[in-house]
Amino acid sequence: MKLIFQPRYWNHINGWLLVLPAVFMISLFTHFPIGSNVFHSLFSMGTATRPEAFIGLENYKYLMDDDIFWKVLSNNLVYSLCTVPISIAIALCMALLINRNIRGRSLVRMAFFTPTVLPMIAVANIWLFFYTPEYGLFDQIFTVFGGDSHNWLGNPDSALYCLIVMVIWKESGFFMVFYLAALQQLSPELKEAGLVEGSGSWYYFRRVTFPLLMPTTLFVMVNAVVNSFKLVDHLVIMTKGGPDNASSLLLYYIYENAFSFWDTSYAATLTVILVLILAIITVIQFVVVEKRIHYQ
Amino acid sequence: MKLLEIGIGKTAETLGAWMLGLLWLLPVVFAFWSAFHPAEYSTNFELFAPLTTDNFVRAWSYAPFPRYLLNTFILVTLILAAQFVLCTLAAYGFARFEFFGKNVIFALVLLQLMIMPEILLVENYRTISKMGLLDTIPAIGLPYMASAFGIFLLRQSFKTIPKELVEAAQVEGVSAVGILWKVYVPLSRSTYIAYGLVSVSYHWNNFLWPLVITSSVNSRPLTVGLAIFGAPESGVDWSIITAATVMTMAPLLLAFILFQRQFVQSFMHSGIK
Amino acid sequence: MSKIILNDVCKSWGKIEALNNINFECENGELLVLLGPSGCGKSTTLRLIAGLETLTSGTVEIGDRDVSNLPPVKRNISMVFQNYALFPHLNVGENILFGLKARKVPKNEQKKRLENAATLLGLADFIDRKPAQLSGGQRQRIALGRAIVAQVSVCLMDEPLSNLDAKLRQEMRQEIRSLQQRLKMTMIYVTHDQVEAMTIADKIILMKEGCIEQHGTPEDLYDRPATAFTGSFIGNPPMNILTPDDLILDGLPSFPTPLAGSTIRYLLGIRPENIEISGESGIEGLVVAIEYLGADTLIVCRSGEQLITLTVKGKTGVSVGDHLRLNWKPEHIHLFNGEDGRRIEGLAGGLIS
Ligand SMILES: Nc1ncnc2c1ncn2[C@@H]1O[C@H](COP(=O)(O)OP(=O)(O)O)[C@@H](O)[C@H]1O
Ligand SMILES: [Mg+2]
């Protein structure tokens, strides 16, 4: 009996061979560490005298009672709730402005986009100086108007908000680009029909532009939320999470636990929480996107 | 009357856009100002303040910036090359072949869009250290080399390639690899450029993971070098720090100014799904 | 009263001159078609009337009112766009009422007008659907509905049927025509399709390269084309435009001989349907192609350097390679000036008799 190797098997083999290298690498640095995080969160830290041991949910219990964790988590929520909507709103305004036929629009567009290509570290350095008491730009402007000198980043009440302002500056231009792309895909006929039928700018924006940009808003929003959990570079430079964890964010707290306090098992526990948060965002995104597809 | 109103509205819009644009550029302009002027002018804005490159010279002499620059350059190139190869192959597999478990595997790949390697830095550090690669340039790049984002973009682009082109090549007896190389890759050029620019910007600027994984001058990229150099405890002068900051961001900024349209379009392209 | 008048209208974008001195009037209740090849400035003319573009010079009057500097809303017009300009996220009803809501027309009035329009257009069952769930013809009807509920007497349409298939196009153009007559709308209708223009129009304006070539009824354009261009644009297959050479002059004994010797260069236009195949006399032609269309057959002959197309009823026994003798009646001849393509009046009929 002759064995004929059917071509359709080749599809499976070729397909698998092609995706295998990438899938292996992604598993190694994404799926495997997720599992291993969960695993390590169930063990105590090994020390020189004591080997690591299975402690069940002990780490999670500790986490529940960890005031700093709650502080950091609520910081992160405030941070997300401020940076996401504000930077999206600014991005939308920028895109609407640039989409008009104004003079020098490519220059303006460049100005808006520039912060996106700068390293967060460089940005943090620059803004660190803006916030410097007395010499910094903010204090100089403030004193011109008769205000007092502030220790912007040294004050627990203002530190987080200072970071928020900076991040909004850094990210708006990035999000603007997506709105621009979406605006360019709207047919000019729609706008003209609106003009003929007598819709004012605001009415048209509310009834047509904004709803039609909804998919973009969703995309940008998910991006912004994920960024607000994963981008903490500036903390290393500007506040180190301080003062008294007033500006610390979840990922930075993980970093501190793992690489300053060398408590990798607690860091793993915190990472599990962070992954859970991101998973929830993903699920929400899917549900909403799914709904939108049915809706259209 | 009406036309006049429209004119005024338009002027106001233009003015608003310009003001916002200026505001947005201000921090960057300021960084350049401070980097090119002596320290006493860094908060003292006089139009005719003397220009100097002294800050750069001193920053250069305090820290091994050329080495950092070289490291970043190697890092970015390495990542980009590996990404192109891995993502092209995987995207080709996902776009063209029906194989067992394809959808599940693809969903698993996409997970990386949400949970980027830096989120998992504790465990990834452990993995790299077990591999014995701590404090090496490849270690910085390794977690990013297979990129879900790249696979996704390229797959999208591959799927838009007309079937006739592929079939015509098949009829002419071109092999599967030949089709990838002669049809898919050349026709997706703009996607490669877009992805390349986004990737280079990302890794040029990436910080937290390199900070964790590197510990010596031999592997530190620019961003980490700058952070260590600029740390308050280093006690270096402010204008010298800004000079270093400008050095760090200048290459990418220059590329951006030169290829502005390309950059913006690339980022746009990468967001349209 | 909604007469539309364009006075010396010019439009240019930088160096590109799209319209050059356009003058015309569209009477109250008239359906005027702007016809011409793509790029000749039809849409530009329409958009200038709508106020979507600004005039470079000249004036536009609608209903005895100079509207040249008014924004579109103030011009009391409705407009149907080529791609219908439907809002994909709004349902049929919301789309139709979009303008009324924007202008804050009272709710019950909105409802009444919507019901009227929906019944008129057969859309009543689809009011809650999204445009994406409807067929091309239905989408076209929504666009018409938007124009109807505005209850203004001027309606502008830019190639409204170009996205429909041939059969639907024919149906819809009849529907548009009857709507226009029933609602007594003054309508300017843009198309590049001469059949559409001929069937629907009260008057046609034929345009070419930003200028008006001819303004008249469909019959005028067909029977008395003002230029060689009009002759060849109207009618299908197009009019033969021939340079009278010896072969033609010799073959047509009834041809006005004084003209043969005259010094002006001229062109001779003859419609394919007016050419007869005769037994012995006439122009000699070699058949180079035959297209059987069912009701008629198209025969392409070569006479010297020139190609002559003729149509005959039904099927013919002629085949490629045959030699034919072609003839036509003097009254069917159109003469055009060879320099500027203008019609030479009187010569064709006059000189022969
Ligand atoms: N916004 C514009 N900018 C520059 N040129 C234009 C513009 N709109 C139309 N044109 C030019 O004007 C001429 C007439 O265009 P149009 O009125 O759209 O022709 P059509 O008869 O096909 O509708 C064309 O040559 C076109 O290229
Ligand atoms: Mg047109």
PDB file of C-alpha atoms and ligand atoms in Angstrom, chain C residues 38-39 41-44 47 82 158-159 190 192, ligand 2:
ATOM      1  CA  SER C  38     -16.419  63.725 -16.252  1.00  0.00           C
ATOM      2  CA  GLY C  39     -14.342  66.705 -15.143  1.00  0.00           C
ATOM      3  CA  GLY C  41     -17.481  71.162 -14.105  1.00  0.00           C
ATOM      4  CA  LYS C  42     -20.984  69.837 -13.496  1.00  0.00           C
ATOM      5  CA  SER C  43     -20.500  69.112  -9.812  1.00  0.00           C
ATOM      6  CA  THR C  44     -18.705  72.400  -9.343  1.00  0.00           C
ATOM      7  CA  ARG C  47     -21.954  72.977  -5.488  1.00  0.00           C
ATOM      8  CA  GLN C  82     -23.819  60.754  -5.183  1.00  0.00           C
ATOM      9  CA  ASP C 158     -25.350  65.130  -8.133  1.00  0.00           C
ATOM     10  CA  GLU C 159     -25.256  61.879 -10.072  1.00  0.00           C
ATOM     11  CA  VAL C 190     -26.204  66.322 -12.693  1.00  0.00           C
ATOM     12  CA  HIS C 192     -22.738  62.178 -17.292  1.00  0.00           C
TER      13      HIS C 192
HETATM   14 MG    MG D   2     -19.051  65.180 -10.489  1.00  0.00          MG
END
